[in-house]
Amino acid sequence: MNTERISSGQHTTAGWIADQLNSIRNEQALTFEFHGKSSEFFRIWVANLVLNIATLGIYSAWAKVRTKQYFYRNTVLDGTHFDYDANPIQILKGRSLVLSVLILIYGLSLLDPLYSAVLSGSLSLLMPLFIQRSLKFNTHYSSYRNLRFRFTGTLKEAFGIGFLLPLLFGVSSAGLIAIAQRLEAYGSVQLIGLVSFITYAFFFVPYLFYRYKKYVVNHSWYGTSRFQFATPFREFCLLTAEFYAWILFGALLLRFVFPNSATLLQELLQSSDPTAMSREDWLQLAPILTFALIFPLFIYVLFIVRTHNMVFNHASLEGVELRANFTLWSYTRLCVSNGLILLLSCGLCWPLVRVRSARYKALHTFVVVHATLNHFIARDTAQANAVGDAVGDYLDIDFVF
Amino acid sequence: MDETLMNGPTQQLTGLWFDGIRSRMHAATLTLDEHSVVTVWVDNAAQISCPLQELTFARRVSQTRRSIHLPQGSRFDTDDNDSVDHWQRQAQPRFRNRIHRFESTWPLMLLITGVIGLCSAWLVLEGLAAASSTIAENLPASIGQELGERSLLALDEQVFLPSRLHTKRQQQIHDYLAPALTAFPDTPMQIVFRDGGNIGPNAIALSDGTLILTDQLIALSHTPEELIAILAHEIGHVHGRHSLKSAVHSMLANTAALALSGQANLNSDLLLSTPLYMLDMSYSRRFEEEADNFGLSFLQQHGLSPEYFVNIMSRMARAETCIPEADEAPDDYDTYYNQTIACYRKLATLSREEINALPSPIAEAQAQSEFWGYMSSHPTTPERLKKFSAEK
């Protein structure tokens, strides 16, 4: 027992003493565990499908809650599981809204594609709203040890990150170029253009990403404790630069190692009738097609693994530090095997794929605890309602436009 | 087992208790006595009591740990799902837990999976087509009108150029073909002429009854009856409302894909867009067959030989020989136009044997592998012509 740590504790109830005596732990790593089985989940999934079809999709809200409950309740940390208790009726409302809008878009597209383009365009503009609302909804209904999680990110900040920042950057770059043109210093127009491009690609893009991740983590709460986001901006910049380097590498590979295949591919894409190509042509295309399949997968895996580790390894809660150790190789193995399973089973083994992914994530995520997980305190709900944080305002929209 | 417990003195569950104020977990037991009062015990000290009716039971999800919510926000978790079900039945006599029982029967689940697989297959292959046809047939005519008008505008903007045929020649062809159109008083149709540009010799039927004939097609035809044969095929498309049905089918297929995957924009998703593309193409092939059949019966009804269709189609299959290679193509469009038109006219004068002797890259590829049949919008030319050649 580390006496220094006891004296630095803030809780002095009688229970606290019992805590220290009952659970003598130093800093230790606790892994997440996933106890779900694909055979179990398969049955839930099939039942969901059947009831969904029978109710023409109305049951999908209940299906979603049930699925989430299965995954949350089977995720265990330090002997206790997580929980999800959203009201399916609310999810149903959100989905009905989305469906009506989609029907509207399709109907309009038959009349005049302009209307539907305008409508879907304006919906894309509302993305920050959907993201913020979904985060609020799903976080509120997630709990651990009967204490709720919470998301307090504001709509203003969401729109700020989604629109204001890019707008600001675009306007300032355009402004600088306009000024340089006025001064008739043509050399500097190109220089400013180049500088803007570099700033944009190497600093602004990672900055947006950084602000988004920070938004999601920093405004998440467990009880009365707030999550802290500490990933340095420099790591985002390095990741972006690495990303560009790989893409450049891929392009160069394409250009110099497969020059014939590149022109063949171009011809294929331009011709309206793929049947006009002979078998020999297709054999020549094989290496470039393999490359076209593997390279994006590699980039995707790189991105997911690096970002996940980067965010998790610097995230913390009061007395708890999050950690993740996804690896490129193991995650690639997971993605490829999942893909093969789906392909070979024509999608019927989807529950297996989901369970495998959940197991992987649990296995590679853990927390470092300084004492126990017993010190969190719930938020005073009476206070919450007074502030107007009504749950009825939350909307769950999970379609990707 | 259940019955004896129900009448026994006290029922007990072991598990964990969370008071809802702090995250601390307590090993606890939950007891239900003969007065239907529930009590939480931690270290033999009662924490909270309440009547059984005030408990809220979380829904059972397979074998996951079950939660029982007590008033004032605390929660009791236990792994003993069966006993909790039993308690729930006592608290809520109408409780049935149907969904869990439904999920638990293995044979039923397997049977259902098989049925779903078969139904999905049917839906994709036949059901969507049937639904699109029904919907398209019941849409008001104005929609077909609008769609057709807009299609023509788009084609004129992107592909077609104004026809270079002399107005007299256009009138001549129009007068020759007009009687064929009057055979369908219910479906108003009109013929327009265009310079086909990159598309070359072709005829297109739009959903408002507009039939487009390209200059190149006219140059490729040897006798006027051949144009009637092509026209009959196109009228088949208009008669069957194929354009509109295609649009509806595409919309339905995309909606179905959306419902399954949750993604509205499939352009970047190869795994989903490839089956959708193949589905579109199979639907299109179906229509081409219908139009071919319609064309054949039209020709037979009017005493015209199907040979006319075979001849013009054979020529069209070899029309590529008239397209110059990229490095040999003339720079200005006028020369290109005149050159290709002259070539088509020359093809029109060749006999059947001479035509068949010409190379046709498409036909060769199609002869090599059946797989390409699935990726193309038309049935292979040899297949189509077989039908017409047989009926002589």
mmCIF file of C-alpha atoms in Angstrom, chain A residues 11 13 15-16 18-19 22 25 39-40 42-44 46-51 53 59 62 65-66 69-70 73-74 78-81 83 85 88 102 106-107 109-113 143-147 222 273-279 282 293 342-343 348 373-378 398-401, chain B residues 16 18-25 58-67 69 73-75 77 97 99-100 102-106 109-110 112-113 116-117 139 143 146-147 150 244 247-248 250-251 254-255 258-260 262-265 270-271 277 320 361-362 365-366 368-369 372-373 375-376:
data_model
loop_
_atom_site.group_PDB
_atom_site.id
_atom_site.type_symbol
_atom_site.label_atom_id
_atom_site.label_comp_id
_atom_site.label_asym_id
_atom_site.label_seq_id
_atom_site.Cartn_x
_atom_site.Cartn_y
_atom_site.Cartn_z
ATOM 1 C CA HIS A 11 -12.733 11.203 -0.413
ATOM 2 C CA THR A 13 -16.149 8.954 4.013
ATOM 3 C CA GLY A 15 -16.499 3.803 2.843
ATOM 4 C CA TRP A 16 -13.257 5.184 1.579
ATOM 5 C CA ALA A 18 -13.060 0.247 3.503
ATOM 6 C CA ASP A 19 -12.034 0.779 -0.106
ATOM 7 C CA ASN A 22 -10.678 -4.129 0.655
ATOM 8 C CA ARG A 25 -4.101 -2.228 -5.520
ATOM 9 C CA SER A 39 -23.616 -18.190 -31.731
ATOM 10 C CA GLU A 40 -25.528 -16.155 -29.153
ATOM 11 C CA PHE A 42 -26.382 -14.840 -34.317
ATOM 12 C CA ARG A 43 -29.733 -15.693 -32.817
ATOM 13 C CA ILE A 44 -30.389 -12.135 -31.750
ATOM 14 C CA VAL A 46 -31.703 -13.369 -37.018
ATOM 15 C CA ALA A 47 -34.593 -12.552 -34.696
ATOM 16 C CA ASN A 48 -33.964 -8.853 -35.349
ATOM 17 C CA LEU A 49 -34.021 -9.433 -39.089
ATOM 18 C CA VAL A 50 -37.236 -11.429 -39.004
ATOM 19 C CA LEU A 51 -39.077 -9.000 -36.753
ATOM 20 C CA ILE A 53 -39.159 -7.538 -41.994
ATOM 21 C CA TYR A 59 -38.750 -2.952 -35.076
ATOM 22 C CA TRP A 62 -35.706 -2.056 -30.812
ATOM 23 C CA VAL A 65 -31.127 -1.108 -28.728
ATOM 24 C CA ARG A 66 -30.981 -4.849 -28.288
ATOM 25 C CA GLN A 69 -27.224 -3.879 -25.193
ATOM 26 C CA TYR A 70 -25.714 -7.195 -26.161
ATOM 27 C CA ARG A 73 -23.390 -5.760 -21.466
ATOM 28 C CA ASN A 74 -20.814 -8.214 -22.710
ATOM 29 C CA ASP A 78 -12.875 -4.701 -13.617
ATOM 30 C CA GLY A 79 -15.626 -7.236 -13.106
ATOM 31 C CA THR A 80 -18.531 -5.022 -14.136
ATOM 32 C CA HIS A 81 -20.179 -4.513 -17.456
ATOM 33 C CA ASP A 83 -24.979 -0.835 -20.174
ATOM 34 C CA ASP A 85 -30.679 1.817 -21.987
ATOM 35 C CA PRO A 88 -36.443 2.674 -28.689
ATOM 36 C CA LEU A 102 -34.939 10.452 -47.995
ATOM 37 C CA TYR A 106 -35.922 10.575 -54.157
ATOM 38 C CA GLY A 107 -39.355 11.847 -55.080
ATOM 39 C CA SER A 109 -35.228 13.708 -58.043
ATOM 40 C CA LEU A 110 -37.889 12.205 -60.304
ATOM 41 C CA LEU A 111 -39.404 15.630 -60.822
ATOM 42 C CA ASP A 112 -36.243 17.649 -61.155
ATOM 43 C CA PRO A 113 -32.786 16.617 -60.052
ATOM 44 C CA SER A 143 -23.591 3.753 -18.317
ATOM 45 C CA TYR A 144 -21.079 1.874 -16.210
ATOM 46 C CA ARG A 145 -21.742 0.808 -12.630
ATOM 47 C CA ASN A 146 -25.032 2.653 -12.731
ATOM 48 C CA LEU A 147 -23.387 5.989 -13.427
ATOM 49 C CA TYR A 222 -18.453 9.945 -16.627
ATOM 50 C CA ASP A 273 -18.133 -1.617 -73.080
ATOM 51 C CA PRO A 274 -15.842 -3.668 -70.839
ATOM 52 C CA THR A 275 -16.513 -6.752 -72.941
ATOM 53 C CA ALA A 276 -14.341 -5.310 -75.691
ATOM 54 C CA MET A 277 -11.148 -6.219 -73.849
ATOM 55 C CA SER A 278 -9.418 -9.500 -74.437
ATOM 56 C CA ARG A 279 -8.270 -11.983 -71.855
ATOM 57 C CA TRP A 282 -7.100 -8.531 -68.274
ATOM 58 C CA LEU A 293 -7.289 -3.554 -53.693
ATOM 59 C CA LEU A 342 -18.513 -12.058 -45.264
ATOM 60 C CA LEU A 343 -17.754 -12.800 -48.884
ATOM 61 C CA LEU A 348 -24.822 -14.438 -43.379
ATOM 62 C CA LEU A 373 -12.600 2.557 -10.078
ATOM 63 C CA ASN A 374 -14.734 3.301 -7.039
ATOM 64 C CA HIS A 375 -14.236 7.030 -6.757
ATOM 65 C CA PHE A 376 -16.585 8.389 -9.381
ATOM 66 C CA ILE A 377 -19.673 10.313 -8.380
ATOM 67 C CA ALA A 378 -22.961 10.647 -10.195
ATOM 68 C CA ASP A 398 -27.050 7.334 -37.680
ATOM 69 C CA PHE A 399 -27.241 7.440 -41.440
ATOM 70 C CA VAL A 400 -24.204 8.440 -43.421
ATOM 71 C CA PHE A 401 -24.920 10.859 -46.222
ATOM 72 C CA LEU B 16 -23.610 -6.723 -7.295
ATOM 73 C CA PHE B 18 -24.571 -0.029 -7.278
ATOM 74 C CA ASP B 19 -26.076 2.796 -5.316
ATOM 75 C CA GLY B 20 -26.186 5.139 -8.268
ATOM 76 C CA ILE B 21 -24.339 7.876 -6.398
ATOM 77 C CA ARG B 22 -20.813 6.524 -6.461
ATOM 78 C CA SER B 23 -19.192 4.093 -8.863
ATOM 79 C CA ARG B 24 -18.317 1.709 -6.072
ATOM 80 C CA MET B 25 -19.548 -1.833 -6.486
ATOM 81 C CA ALA B 58 -34.164 -4.602 -17.590
ATOM 82 C CA ARG B 59 -34.962 -6.623 -20.700
ATOM 83 C CA ARG B 60 -33.216 -9.920 -20.901
ATOM 84 C CA VAL B 61 -30.595 -10.070 -23.625
ATOM 85 C CA SER B 62 -29.467 -13.678 -24.001
ATOM 86 C CA GLN B 63 -27.190 -14.627 -21.072
ATOM 87 C CA THR B 64 -25.815 -11.194 -20.300
ATOM 88 C CA ARG B 65 -25.888 -9.996 -16.746
ATOM 89 C CA ARG B 66 -29.348 -8.745 -15.818
ATOM 90 C CA SER B 67 -30.115 -5.464 -14.078
ATOM 91 C CA HIS B 69 -33.558 -1.066 -11.063
ATOM 92 C CA GLY B 73 -31.723 5.190 -8.673
ATOM 93 C CA SER B 74 -29.814 2.179 -7.399
ATOM 94 C CA ARG B 75 -29.305 -0.957 -9.396
ATOM 95 C CA ASP B 77 -27.002 -6.865 -11.206
ATOM 96 C CA ASN B 97 -40.409 -12.556 -22.534
ATOM 97 C CA ILE B 99 -38.464 -12.204 -27.823
ATOM 98 C CA HIS B 100 -35.916 -14.016 -25.708
ATOM 99 C CA PHE B 102 -37.984 -16.687 -29.833
ATOM 100 C CA GLU B 103 -34.245 -16.168 -30.025
ATOM 101 C CA SER B 104 -33.471 -19.242 -27.966
ATOM 102 C CA THR B 105 -34.897 -21.916 -30.197
ATOM 103 C CA TRP B 106 -32.096 -23.059 -32.457
ATOM 104 C CA MET B 109 -33.602 -19.774 -36.028
ATOM 105 C CA LEU B 110 -31.891 -21.977 -38.591
ATOM 106 C CA ILE B 112 -35.752 -18.765 -40.523
ATOM 107 C CA THR B 113 -32.242 -18.065 -41.752
ATOM 108 C CA ILE B 116 -34.626 -15.312 -45.310
ATOM 109 C CA GLY B 117 -31.834 -16.372 -47.635
ATOM 110 C CA LEU B 139 -47.222 6.658 -62.279
ATOM 111 C CA ILE B 143 -43.698 12.026 -65.072
ATOM 112 C CA GLU B 146 -40.874 15.283 -67.873
ATOM 113 C CA LEU B 147 -38.233 12.578 -67.671
ATOM 114 C CA ARG B 150 -35.098 16.329 -69.553
ATOM 115 C CA LEU B 244 -39.336 4.896 -66.412
ATOM 116 C CA ALA B 247 -35.433 4.729 -63.153
ATOM 117 C CA VAL B 248 -37.809 3.328 -60.538
ATOM 118 C CA SER B 250 -32.646 1.953 -59.786
ATOM 119 C CA MET B 251 -34.258 3.980 -57.023
ATOM 120 C CA ASN B 254 -30.519 1.936 -54.012
ATOM 121 C CA THR B 255 -33.072 2.309 -51.213
ATOM 122 C CA LEU B 258 -29.378 1.925 -48.054
ATOM 123 C CA ALA B 259 -31.669 0.052 -45.690
ATOM 124 C CA LEU B 260 -29.198 -2.809 -45.456
ATOM 125 C CA GLY B 262 -27.020 2.535 -43.707
ATOM 126 C CA GLN B 263 -25.055 4.380 -46.381
ATOM 127 C CA ALA B 264 -26.755 6.747 -48.806
ATOM 128 C CA ASN B 265 -23.759 7.374 -51.042
ATOM 129 C CA LEU B 270 -17.058 -1.203 -54.364
ATOM 130 C CA LEU B 271 -18.471 -4.098 -52.364
ATOM 131 C CA TYR B 277 -24.407 -2.366 -61.099
ATOM 132 C CA GLU B 320 -16.211 0.076 -84.893
ATOM 133 C CA PRO B 361 -13.822 -7.286 -81.354
ATOM 134 C CA ILE B 362 -16.952 -7.283 -79.248
ATOM 135 C CA ALA B 365 -14.776 -11.275 -76.632
ATOM 136 C CA GLN B 366 -18.335 -12.375 -76.071
ATOM 137 C CA GLN B 368 -14.760 -16.295 -75.517
ATOM 138 C CA SER B 369 -16.433 -15.894 -72.199
ATOM 139 C CA TRP B 372 -19.150 -10.722 -69.951
ATOM 140 C CA GLY B 373 -22.794 -11.366 -70.581
ATOM 141 C CA MET B 375 -21.644 -7.225 -67.054
ATOM 142 C CA SER B 376 -23.189 -5.778 -70.191
#
